[in-house]
Coordinates of C-alpha atoms and ligand atoms in Angstrom, one line a residue:
X32 CA 0.0 0.0 0.0
X33 CA 1.4 3.4 -0.9
X34 CA 1.4 6.3 1.5
X35 CA -1.4 8.0 -0.4
X36 CA -3.5 4.8 -0.4
X37 CA -2.9 4.4 3.3
X38 CA -4.1 7.9 4.0
X39 CA -7.1 7.2 1.7
X40 CA -7.8 4.0 3.7
X41 CA -7.8 6.1 6.8
X42 CA -4.6 4.6 8.2
X43 CA -3.3 7.9 9.4
X44 CA -2.6 6.8 13.0
X45 CA 0.7 8.7 13.6
X46 CA 2.5 5.9 15.3
X47 CA 1.6 3.4 12.6
X48 CA 2.7 5.9 10.0
X49 CA 6.0 6.7 11.8
X50 CA 6.8 3.0 12.0
X51 CA 6.6 2.7 8.2
X52 CA 9.2 5.4 7.8
X53 CA 12.9 4.8 7.1
X54 CA 14.8 8.1 6.9
X55 CA 18.4 7.8 5.9
X56 CA 21.3 9.5 4.0
X57 CA 24.0 8.1 1.8
X58 CA 27.5 9.1 2.9
X59 CA 30.4 8.5 0.6
X60 CA 33.6 10.0 -0.9
X61 CA 33.0 11.8 -4.2
X62 CA 32.8 9.3 -7.1
X63 CA 32.0 6.3 -5.0
X64 CA 28.6 6.2 -6.8
X65 CA 26.2 8.1 -4.5
X66 CA 24.1 9.6 -7.3
X67 CA 24.1 6.4 -9.2
X68 CA 22.9 4.5 -6.1
X69 CA 20.2 7.1 -5.4
X70 CA 18.9 6.6 -9.0
X71 CA 19.1 2.9 -8.6
X72 CA 17.1 2.9 -5.3
X73 CA 14.5 5.2 -6.8
X74 CA 14.3 3.0 -9.9
X75 CA 13.7 -0.1 -7.8
X76 CA 10.8 1.7 -6.1
X77 CA 9.7 2.7 -9.6
X78 CA 9.4 6.4 -8.9
X79 CA 11.4 7.2 -11.9
X80 CA 11.0 5.4 -15.2
X81 CA 14.6 5.8 -16.3
X82 CA 17.8 6.1 -14.4
X83 CA 19.1 9.6 -14.7
X84 CA 16.1 11.6 -13.8
X85 CA 17.3 12.4 -10.3
X86 CA 20.6 14.1 -10.7
X87 CA 20.9 14.4 -14.4
X88 CA 24.3 12.8 -14.9
X89 CA 26.2 12.5 -18.1
X90 CA 24.0 14.5 -20.5
X91 CA 20.7 13.1 -19.2
X92 CA 18.1 15.5 -17.8
X93 CA 19.8 17.8 -15.3
X94 CA 19.4 20.5 -12.7
X95 CA 19.7 24.0 -14.1
X96 CA 19.3 26.6 -11.4
X97 CA 22.0 29.2 -11.9
X98 CA 24.2 28.6 -8.8
X99 CA 23.9 24.9 -9.5
X100 CA 25.9 25.6 -12.6
X101 CA 28.8 26.0 -10.2
X102 CA 28.1 22.7 -8.6
X103 CA 28.1 21.0 -12.0
X104 CA 31.3 22.8 -13.1
X105 CA 33.1 21.7 -10.0
X106 CA 31.5 18.3 -9.8
X107 CA 30.2 19.0 -6.3
X108 CA 26.7 18.8 -4.9
X109 CA 25.7 21.5 -2.5
X110 CA 21.9 21.4 -2.8
X111 CA 20.4 18.8 -0.6
X112 CA 16.9 17.8 -0.2
X113 CA 14.9 14.6 0.3
X114 CA 13.5 12.0 -2.0
X115 CA 10.5 10.1 -0.8
X116 CA 9.3 6.8 -2.2
X117 CA 7.3 3.8 -1.2
X118 CA 8.9 0.4 -1.1
X119 CA 6.9 -2.7 -0.1
X120 CA 5.0 -1.4 2.9
X121 CA 7.5 1.2 3.9
X122 CA 8.0 4.9 3.1
X123 CA 11.6 5.6 2.3
X124 CA 13.0 9.1 2.9
X125 CA 16.4 9.5 1.3
X126 CA 18.1 12.7 2.4
X127 CA 20.8 14.0 0.1
X128 CA 24.1 15.2 1.5
X129 CA 26.7 17.4 -0.2
X130 CA 29.6 15.4 -1.5
X131 CA 32.5 17.7 -0.8
X132 CA 34.4 17.9 2.5
X133 CA 34.2 21.7 2.5
X134 CA 30.5 21.4 3.1
X135 CA 30.7 19.0 6.1
X136 CA 28.8 21.4 8.3
X137 CA 25.9 21.1 5.9
X138 CA 26.2 17.4 5.9
X139 CA 26.3 17.4 9.7
X140 CA 22.9 19.2 9.7
X141 CA 21.4 16.7 7.3
X142 CA 22.7 13.8 9.4
X143 CA 20.9 15.3 12.4
X144 CA 17.7 14.6 10.5
X145 CA 18.1 10.9 9.7
X146 CA 17.7 7.7 11.6
X147 CA 20.4 5.7 9.8
X148 CA 23.1 6.1 7.1
X149 CA 24.3 4.1 4.2
X150 CA 28.1 4.2 3.9
X151 CA 28.9 3.7 0.3
X152 CA 32.4 2.4 -0.6
X153 CA 34.2 1.9 -3.9
X154 CA 35.4 -1.7 -4.0
X155 CA 38.7 -0.6 -5.4
X156 CA 39.3 2.1 -2.9
X157 CA 37.7 1.1 0.4
X158 CA 37.6 3.8 3.1
X159 CA 38.5 7.2 1.6
X160 CA 39.1 10.5 3.5
X161 CA 35.6 11.9 3.1
X162 CA 34.0 8.6 4.1
X163 CA 36.1 8.6 7.2
X164 CA 35.1 12.1 8.1
X165 CA 31.4 11.5 7.5
X166 CA 31.6 8.2 9.4
X167 CA 33.0 10.2 12.4
X168 CA 29.9 12.4 12.3
X169 CA 27.7 9.3 12.4
X170 CA 29.7 7.9 15.3
X171 CA 29.4 11.2 17.1
X172 CA 25.6 11.2 16.7
X173 CA 25.3 7.5 17.3
X174 CA 23.7 6.9 13.8
X175 CA 23.5 3.3 12.8
X176 CA 25.4 2.7 9.6
X177 CA 24.8 0.2 6.7
X178 CA 27.8 -0.4 4.5
X179 CA 27.3 -1.0 0.7
X180 CA 30.4 -2.0 -1.2
X181 CA 29.9 -0.7 -4.7
X182 CA 31.4 -1.2 -8.1
X183 CA 31.8 -4.9 -7.7
X184 CA 31.4 -5.3 -11.4
X185 CA 35.0 -4.0 -12.0
X186 CA 38.3 -5.1 -10.6
X187 CA 38.8 -4.1 -7.0
X188 CA 40.1 -5.3 -3.6
X189 CA 39.2 -8.6 -1.9
X190 CA 36.0 -8.7 0.1
X191 CA 37.7 -9.9 3.2
X192 CA 40.3 -7.2 3.0
X193 CA 37.6 -4.5 2.7
X194 CA 35.8 -5.9 5.7
X195 CA 39.0 -6.0 7.8
X196 CA 39.5 -2.4 7.0
X197 CA 36.1 -1.5 8.6
X198 CA 37.1 -3.1 11.9
X199 CA 40.7 -2.1 11.9
X200 CA 40.4 1.6 10.8
X201 CA 37.1 2.6 12.2
X202 CA 36.4 0.0 14.8
X203 CA 33.1 -1.1 13.3
X204 CA 32.4 -4.8 13.3
X205 CA 31.4 -5.9 9.8
X206 CA 28.3 -8.1 9.7
X207 CA 27.9 -9.3 6.1
X208 CA 24.4 -10.1 4.9
X209 CA 25.4 -10.9 1.4
X210 CA 28.8 -12.0 0.0
X211 CA 30.0 -11.6 -3.6
X212 CA 30.2 -14.7 -5.8
X213 CA 33.1 -14.0 -8.1
X214 CA 35.9 -11.6 -7.4
X215 CA 35.5 -7.9 -8.2
X216 CA 35.4 -7.5 -11.9
X217 CA 34.0 -11.0 -12.4
X218 CA 30.8 -10.7 -10.4
X219 CA 28.1 -13.3 -10.9
X220 CA 25.9 -12.6 -7.9
X221 CA 25.8 -12.8 -4.1
X222 CA 25.4 -15.5 -1.5
X223 CA 22.4 -14.3 0.6
X224 CA 23.7 -15.2 4.0
X225 CA 20.3 -14.9 5.7
X226 CA 18.6 -17.5 3.4
X227 CA 21.6 -19.5 2.2
X228 CA 20.5 -18.8 -1.4
X229 CA 22.7 -18.0 -4.4
X230 CA 21.3 -14.9 -6.1
X231 CA 22.6 -14.6 -9.7
X232 CA 22.3 -11.3 -11.4
X233 CA 21.5 -10.9 -15.0
X234 CA 22.8 -8.0 -17.0
X235 CA 20.6 -5.1 -17.9
X236 CA 21.1 -2.5 -20.6
X237 CA 22.9 0.3 -18.8
X238 CA 21.0 0.0 -15.6
X239 CA 17.9 1.6 -17.0
X240 CA 15.7 -1.2 -15.6
X241 CA 15.9 -3.2 -12.4
X242 CA 18.2 -6.1 -12.8
X243 CA 16.5 -9.5 -13.0
X244 CA 17.7 -12.1 -10.6
X245 CA 17.8 -15.9 -10.5
X246 CA 17.7 -17.5 -7.1
X247 CA 19.0 -21.0 -6.2
X248 CA 18.5 -22.6 -2.8
X249 CA 21.5 -24.0 -1.0
X250 CA 21.1 -27.4 -2.5
X251 CA 21.4 -26.1 -6.0
X252 CA 23.8 -23.2 -5.4
X253 CA 27.0 -25.2 -5.6
X254 CA 26.1 -26.7 -8.9
X255 CA 25.2 -23.3 -10.3
X256 CA 27.9 -21.2 -8.7
X257 CA 30.8 -23.7 -8.9
X258 CA 34.1 -22.7 -7.3
X259 CA 33.2 -19.1 -6.9
X260 CA 30.3 -20.2 -4.7
X261 CA 32.5 -22.4 -2.6
X262 CA 34.9 -19.6 -2.1
X263 CA 32.2 -17.1 -1.2
X264 CA 30.9 -19.6 1.4
X265 CA 34.4 -20.2 2.8
X266 CA 35.2 -16.5 3.0
X267 CA 31.9 -15.4 4.5
X268 CA 32.1 -18.2 7.1
X269 CA 35.5 -17.0 8.2
X270 CA 34.0 -13.6 8.9
X271 CA 30.8 -14.9 10.5
X272 CA 32.9 -17.0 12.9
X273 CA 34.9 -14.0 14.0
X274 CA 32.0 -11.9 15.4
X275 CA 30.4 -11.1 12.1
X276 CA 27.0 -12.8 12.8
X277 CA 24.2 -10.2 12.4
X278 CA 23.2 -8.7 15.6
X279 CA 20.4 -6.1 15.5
X280 CA 21.3 -4.5 18.9
X281 CA 24.9 -3.9 17.8
X282 CA 23.6 -2.3 14.5
X283 CA 21.2 -0.1 16.5
X284 CA 23.9 1.0 18.9
X285 CA 26.2 1.7 16.0
X286 CA 29.0 -0.6 17.0
X287 CA 28.6 -3.0 14.1
X288 CA 27.5 -2.5 10.5
X289 CA 25.6 -4.8 8.1
X290 CA 27.6 -5.1 4.9
X291 CA 26.2 -5.7 1.4
X292 CA 28.0 -6.0 -1.9
X293 CA 26.8 -4.8 -5.3
X294 CA 27.0 -2.6 -8.3
X295 CA 24.8 0.5 -8.4
X296 CA 25.3 1.1 -12.1
X297 CA 24.1 -2.3 -12.9
X298 CA 21.4 -2.3 -10.2
X299 CA 23.0 -5.3 -8.6
X300 CA 22.4 -5.7 -4.8
X301 CA 20.2 -2.6 -4.7
X302 CA 17.1 -4.7 -3.8
X303 CA 19.0 -6.2 -0.9
X304 CA 19.7 -2.7 0.4
X305 CA 16.1 -1.7 0.2
X306 CA 15.0 -4.9 1.9
X307 CA 17.6 -4.3 4.7
X308 CA 16.4 -0.7 5.2
X309 CA 12.8 -2.0 5.3
X310 CA 13.3 -4.9 7.6
X311 CA 16.1 -3.8 9.9
X312 CA 16.9 -0.1 9.8
X313 CA 15.8 2.1 12.7
X314 CA 12.4 3.8 12.5
X315 CA 11.7 7.3 13.8
X316 CA 11.8 7.3 17.6
X317 CA 10.7 9.9 20.2
X318 CA 13.2 12.8 19.9
X319 CA 14.7 14.4 23.0
X320 CA 13.8 18.1 23.4
X321 CA 16.3 20.7 24.6
X322 CA 15.6 19.6 28.2
X323 CA 16.3 16.0 27.3
X324 CA 12.6 15.0 27.6
X325 CA 11.5 12.7 24.8
X326 CA 8.8 14.1 22.5
X327 CA 6.5 11.1 21.9
X328 CA 5.6 10.4 18.3
X329 CA 1.9 10.8 18.9
X330 CA 2.0 14.2 20.6
X331 CA 1.0 17.2 18.4
X332 CA 3.1 18.1 15.4
X333 CA 6.7 19.2 15.9
X334 CA 9.7 19.5 13.6
X335 CA 13.0 21.2 13.4
X336 CA 14.6 23.0 10.5
X337 CA 17.9 21.4 9.4
X338 CA 18.4 23.2 6.1
X339 CA 17.5 26.6 4.6
X340 CA 18.0 27.2 0.9
X341 CA 17.2 30.0 -1.5
X342 CA 17.0 30.2 -5.2
X343 CA 16.6 26.5 -5.9
X344 CA 14.1 27.3 -8.6
X345 CA 15.6 30.1 -10.8
X346 CA 12.1 31.2 -11.9
X347 CA 11.1 32.1 -8.3
X348 CA 13.7 33.4 -5.8
X349 CA 12.0 31.6 -3.0
X350 CA 13.4 30.5 0.2
X351 CA 12.8 26.9 1.4
X352 CA 13.3 25.6 4.9
X353 CA 13.5 21.9 5.2
X354 CA 12.1 20.5 8.4
X355 CA 12.2 17.0 9.7
X356 CA 8.9 16.0 11.3
X357 CA 9.5 14.6 14.9
X358 CA 6.0 14.1 16.2
X359 CA 2.4 14.3 15.1
X360 CA 0.8 14.8 11.8
X361 CA 1.7 17.6 9.5
X362 CA -1.1 19.0 7.4
X363 CA -0.4 21.6 4.8
X364 CA -2.1 24.9 5.8
X365 CA -1.8 24.3 9.5
X366 CA -0.4 27.3 11.4
X367 CA 2.5 26.3 13.7
X368 CA 4.6 28.2 16.1
X369 CA 8.3 29.0 15.7
X370 CA 9.8 28.2 19.1
X371 CA 12.7 30.6 18.5
X372 CA 10.6 33.7 17.9
X373 CA 7.2 32.6 19.4
X374 CA 5.6 33.8 16.2
X375 CA 3.1 31.9 14.1
X376 CA 4.1 30.4 10.7
X377 CA 1.5 29.4 8.1
X378 CA 2.4 26.3 6.1
X379 CA 0.3 27.1 3.1
X380 CA 3.0 26.0 0.7
X381 CA 4.8 22.8 1.5
X382 CA 6.8 20.8 -1.0
X383 CA 9.0 17.8 -1.4
X384 CA 12.1 18.7 -3.4
X385 CA 14.7 16.5 -4.9
X386 CA 17.0 17.6 -7.7
X387 CA 14.6 19.3 -10.0
X388 CA 11.5 17.4 -9.0
X389 CA 9.1 19.2 -6.8
X390 CA 5.7 18.1 -5.5
X391 CA 3.2 19.4 -3.0
X392 CA 3.2 17.8 0.4
X393 CA -0.3 17.7 2.0
X394 CA 0.4 15.4 4.9
X395 CA 3.6 14.2 6.6
X396 CA 4.5 12.1 9.6
X397 CA 7.5 11.6 11.9
X398 CA 10.6 10.8 9.8
X399 CA 9.4 12.8 6.8
X400 CA 11.0 16.0 5.4
X401 CA 8.8 18.9 4.6
X402 CA 10.1 21.7 2.4
X403 CA 8.4 24.9 3.6
X404 CA 8.2 27.6 0.9
X405 CA 8.4 31.3 1.5
X406 CA 10.1 30.5 4.8
X407 CA 12.0 33.8 5.1
X408 CA 11.5 33.9 8.9
X409 CA 12.9 30.4 9.5
X410 CA 16.5 29.7 10.5
X411 CA 18.5 26.5 10.7
X412 CA 17.9 24.9 14.0
X413 CA 14.4 26.4 14.6
X414 CA 11.7 24.2 16.1
X415 CA 8.2 24.4 14.8
X416 CA 5.3 23.0 16.8
X417 CA 1.5 22.9 16.9
X418 CA -0.7 23.2 20.0
X419 CA 0.5 23.4 23.5
X420 CA 2.8 23.1 25.4
X421 CA 5.7 24.7 23.6
X422 CA 8.6 22.4 22.6
X423 CA 12.1 23.2 21.5
X424 CA 14.6 20.7 20.1
X425 CA 18.3 21.2 20.8
X426 CA 20.0 23.7 18.3
X427 CA 22.3 22.3 15.6
X428 CA 25.9 23.0 16.5
X429 CA 28.2 25.1 14.3
X430 CA 31.6 23.7 13.5
X431 CA 34.8 25.5 14.4
X432 CA 35.6 27.5 11.3
X433 CA 39.2 27.4 10.0
X434 CA 39.1 30.0 7.2
X435 CA 38.3 33.7 7.6
X436 CA 37.8 36.5 5.1
X437 CA 36.6 40.1 5.4
X438 CA 33.8 40.7 2.9
X439 CA 33.6 44.2 1.2
X440 CA 30.9 45.1 -1.3
X441 CA 32.7 45.6 -4.6
X442 CA 29.9 47.9 -5.9
X443 CA 29.2 50.6 -3.4
X444 CA 25.9 51.4 -5.1
X445 CA 24.6 47.9 -4.0
X446 CA 25.3 48.0 -0.3
X447 CA 21.7 47.4 0.7
X448 CA 21.6 44.2 -1.5
X449 CA 25.0 43.3 -0.1
X450 CA 23.7 43.5 3.5
X451 CA 20.6 41.5 2.6
X452 CA 22.7 38.8 0.8
X453 CA 25.1 38.5 3.7
X454 CA 22.2 38.1 6.2
X455 CA 20.7 35.5 3.9
X456 CA 23.9 33.5 3.5
X457 CA 24.4 33.5 7.3
X458 CA 20.8 32.3 7.9
X459 CA 21.3 29.5 5.5
X460 CA 24.6 28.6 7.0
X461 CA 26.5 28.9 3.7
X462 CA 29.2 30.7 5.7
X463 CA 29.2 31.8 9.3
X464 CA 28.9 35.6 9.5
X465 CA 31.0 37.4 12.2
X466 CA 30.9 41.0 13.2
X467 CA 32.7 43.3 15.7
X468 CA 32.4 46.9 16.8
X469 CA 36.0 47.4 15.7
X470 CA 35.3 46.3 12.1
X471 CA 31.8 47.6 11.9
X472 CA 28.8 46.0 10.2
X473 CA 29.9 47.2 6.8
X474 CA 32.8 44.8 6.9
X475 CA 31.5 41.4 8.1
X476 CA 33.9 38.5 8.4
X477 CA 33.0 35.3 6.6
X478 CA 34.1 32.2 8.5
X479 CA 34.1 28.8 6.8
X480 CA 35.0 25.2 7.5
X481 CA 36.2 24.7 4.0
X482 CA 37.3 27.4 1.5
X483 CA 34.9 26.3 -1.2
X484 CA 32.1 27.8 1.0
X485 CA 33.7 31.2 0.1
X486 CA 33.3 30.5 -3.6
X487 CA 29.6 29.6 -3.1
X488 CA 29.1 32.8 -1.0
X489 CA 30.7 35.1 -3.5
X490 CA 29.0 33.4 -6.5
X491 CA 25.6 33.8 -4.8
X492 CA 26.2 37.4 -3.8
X493 CA 27.2 38.3 -7.3
X494 CA 24.5 36.4 -9.2
X495 CA 21.6 36.2 -6.8
X496 CA 21.9 39.6 -5.0
X497 CA 23.7 41.3 -7.9
X498 CA 26.2 42.6 -5.4
X499 CA 29.7 41.4 -6.2
X500 CA 32.0 40.9 -3.2
X501 CA 35.7 41.3 -2.5
X502 CA 37.0 38.8 0.0
X503 CA 40.2 39.6 1.8
X504 CA 41.6 36.6 3.6
X505 CA 42.6 36.9 7.2
X506 CA 45.5 35.0 8.5
X507 CA 43.7 33.4 11.5
X508 CA 43.8 29.6 11.8
X509 CA 42.5 28.7 15.2
X510 CA 39.4 29.7 17.0
X511 CA 38.1 29.4 20.5
X512 CA 34.9 30.5 22.3
X513 CA 35.4 33.4 24.6
X514 CA 33.4 32.5 27.7
X515 CA 33.5 35.8 29.4
X516 CA 32.7 38.9 27.2
X517 CA 34.5 41.2 29.7
X518 CA 37.7 39.5 28.6
X519 CA 37.3 40.7 25.0
X520 CA 39.9 43.5 25.5
X521 CA 42.6 41.0 26.4
X522 CA 42.2 39.2 23.1
X523 CA 41.7 42.3 21.0
X524 CA 45.0 43.7 22.4
X525 CA 46.9 40.8 20.9
X526 CA 48.9 41.4 17.8
X527 CA 47.6 38.3 16.0
X528 CA 44.1 37.9 17.6
X529 CA 40.7 39.4 17.8
X530 CA 37.2 38.7 19.0
X531 CA 34.2 38.6 16.6
X532 CA 30.6 37.9 17.4
X533 CA 28.8 35.2 15.5
X534 CA 25.1 35.5 14.6
X535 CA 24.2 32.8 17.1
X536 CA 25.6 35.1 19.9
X537 CA 28.8 33.1 20.3
X538 CA 31.9 35.3 20.9
X539 CA 34.7 33.8 18.8
X540 CA 38.3 34.5 19.6
X541 CA 40.5 34.1 16.5
X542 CA 44.2 33.5 16.6
X543 CA 46.9 33.1 14.0
X544 CA 48.2 29.9 15.6
X545 CA 48.2 27.8 18.7
X546 CA 51.3 29.5 19.9
X547 CA 49.4 32.8 20.2
X548 CA 46.9 31.2 22.5
X549 CA 49.6 29.8 24.7
X550 CA 51.5 33.1 25.0
X551 CA 48.3 35.0 25.8
X552 CA 47.3 32.5 28.4
X553 CA 50.6 32.8 30.1
X554 CA 50.3 36.5 30.2
X555 CA 46.6 36.3 31.3
X556 CA 46.0 33.1 33.3
X557 CA 42.5 34.3 34.0
X558 CA 41.5 34.1 30.3
X559 CA 38.9 31.5 29.6
X560 CA 38.9 30.0 26.1
X561 CA 36.7 27.1 25.3
X562 CA 37.0 24.6 22.5
X563 CA 34.3 24.6 19.7
X564 CA 32.8 21.7 17.9
X565 CA 35.4 20.7 15.2
X566 CA 34.8 19.3 11.8
X567 CA 34.0 15.6 12.2
X568 CA 32.1 16.1 15.4
X569 CA 34.7 16.2 18.1
X570 CA 35.6 19.3 20.1
X571 CA 38.8 21.0 19.2
X572 CA 41.3 20.9 22.0
Ligands
G4P15 P1 29.1 10.3 -6.7 O1 27.7 10.8 -6.7 O2 29.4 9.5 -5.4 O3 30.1 11.4 -6.9 O4 29.3 9.3 -7.8 P2 28.5 9.0 -9.2 O5 27.2 8.3 -8.9 O6 28.5 10.2 -10.0 O7 29.5 7.9 -9.8 C1 30.8 8.3 -10.1 C2 31.3 7.4 -11.3 O8 31.2 6.0 -10.9 C3 30.3 7.5 -12.5 O9 31.1 7.3 -13.7 C4 29.4 6.3 -12.4 O10 28.9 5.9 -13.6 C5 30.4 5.3 -11.8 N1 29.7 4.2 -11.0 C6 28.8 4.4 -10.1 N2 28.5 3.1 -9.6 C7 29.2 2.2 -10.3 C8 29.2 0.8 -10.3 O11 28.6 0.1 -9.6 N3 30.1 0.3 -11.2 C9 30.9 1.0 -12.0 N4 31.7 0.3 -12.8 N5 30.9 2.3 -12.1 C10 30.0 2.9 -11.2 P3 31.5 8.6 -14.6 O12 32.2 8.0 -15.7 O13 32.2 9.6 -13.8 O14 30.1 9.2 -15.0 P4 29.0 8.6 -16.0 O15 29.2 9.3 -17.3 O16 29.2 7.1 -16.1 O17 27.7 9.0 -15.4

C-alpha cells in the first residue's frame, strides 16, 4: 500500500505511519557512486522510469538553477533535499548530502535529521578520506550505519580485505548479509547469508531497468555457482565465525555495520539494500527536546529546520526551509509556532524537493521531510510545533571555522543588497557571519569550515543579489569560544588575535596559531577560552 493509499484508507494513525518510515542518508567519498545508487534505489521503487532523472548525470536531464551551474562545473553537490518513495509497505525518505568535504557542516545538519546512514564504498578504494570524516559524524551522533560496497562489477580489492578495513580503521564490526560470488570484476551474484541462497544477477542494458535475478536454494547453489560459490561460502564463514553474525542490537547502537556488496550502475544488490532498510533499519523514535525529555511520536506536530536554501528554482527566488517531522501529523495549511521567535508560521506551501523534482506535500508524519516555501523567517535549528505546550529541540551545533575573510561590497551602489545577501547566507549557514564593533557592520567577516564555502558565498552574492563581493583573507587559523565577554579587550589587544561575534551570539576568539593562545594564556592566566565543535564532530582541544 502506498502512503497515499494508506491515507485514503484512513490509516493515518501517527505511530503506525511513523513505524513505516525509514529516513536515511548516503554518505560517501565523491565518485563512489552516491548519485548512481540514489537513482538505482528510486528505480527499484519505480518512482522514476529511467535512471538519470534524479541528478541528471552525463547529459541526461539535469538541474539548471544558476548557482547549481557551479556545482556542475566543480562536480560537487551543495543542494540537498529529500527523495521520498514507497517500497513494499515502507515509506523511504532518502536525504541528500553534499559530497564535498568543505560542506561538512551542511552534511552534519542533514545527518541530524536521519535515523540511519548508508556508507557507500568503492570496492577498489575502500575507506577514503571523506568517508572517514562522514563516518566520524555518524559515530558522534550514534547513527547506525549500513555499508554498501559498490562497483563490484569491476576489478577491486578482496571482500575480506575490505571488511577487515572496517574493523581495523574505524572499529566497526562488519556483519555481512550478502557475500559476492566471483571476485571484483567477475561478479556473478551474491550469497544471501540470511537465506543461504545464491542470487545470480542478470545483465541489464545500462542499468535503465531493475536487474532481473535468478535464485537458487542452498542445495542447487554449488552446482550453479561452482568454485566461486564455494569460495564465497568459505570467506563469509570466516568472517561470521569472528564476530560477524548479524546482531540487531549492535547495529542499532552503531558498534557494528551490516555489509552488502553490489554494483549500483548495474542495479545489482540494490534490492537487498532496500530490503535491509525496510526490515532492519531504525524507525523514527521519540526525539529528546532541549531539556532531554522525549517528545513522543503521537504528541501534536513538531519538527526542526535542518536546512534553509534560497533560489533552488531560478524562476522564483523563493526560500525553502527543510524541516524533519519529529512528532504528530503535518497537514499543509496548518499554522504552527516557531519556538525561537514565538511567532506563528503558516504552512500554506509545502513541498517535497529532490534535484529538479518538486511536488506538493499535503500530509507528513514523523521521519518525513517537509520543504516549507516562503520561509523567510525560519533559520537552521528552529523548532516548529503545533498546539501546547511549547517544545524546543536542541539547536544544531556550528563547527569551528578554519578559514576567515573580510567581505567588502565591490559595488558601493549595491550596499543594501549586499547586506541582505550576507544576512541570507548567514541564515542558510552557507558561511558563518561574524561582526565586531571594531570592524563595523559594513565589513563582516565570513568564516568557513572549507574554502569552497567562500566560492559559493561570492557566487551567490554576485548572481543572486547582484552585489559582487571582494574577499580579503585573514591569517587566522585557530578559533576558541570566549566564555567571558568582559575579557574581550585582552584578546583584542593581541597582535595576532581578535574577537568577533557570530550571529548565534557566540563570541569567537580568533588566533593566528596555537602559539598565540599559549602566549596569551601565560600573560593572562584568568583568560577562559573554550573549544568549539570541530569538523567531524569532536571538540577542538
Ligand atoms: P558520486 O555521486 O558519489 O560522486 O558518484 P557518481 O554516482 O556520480 O558515480 C561516479 C562514477 O562512478 C560515474 O562514472 C558512475 O557511472 C560510476 N559508477 C557508479 N556506480 C558504479 C558501479 O557500480 N560500477 C561501475 N563500474 N561504475 C560505477 P562517470 O564515468 O564519472 O560518469 P557517467 O558518465 O558514467 O555517469
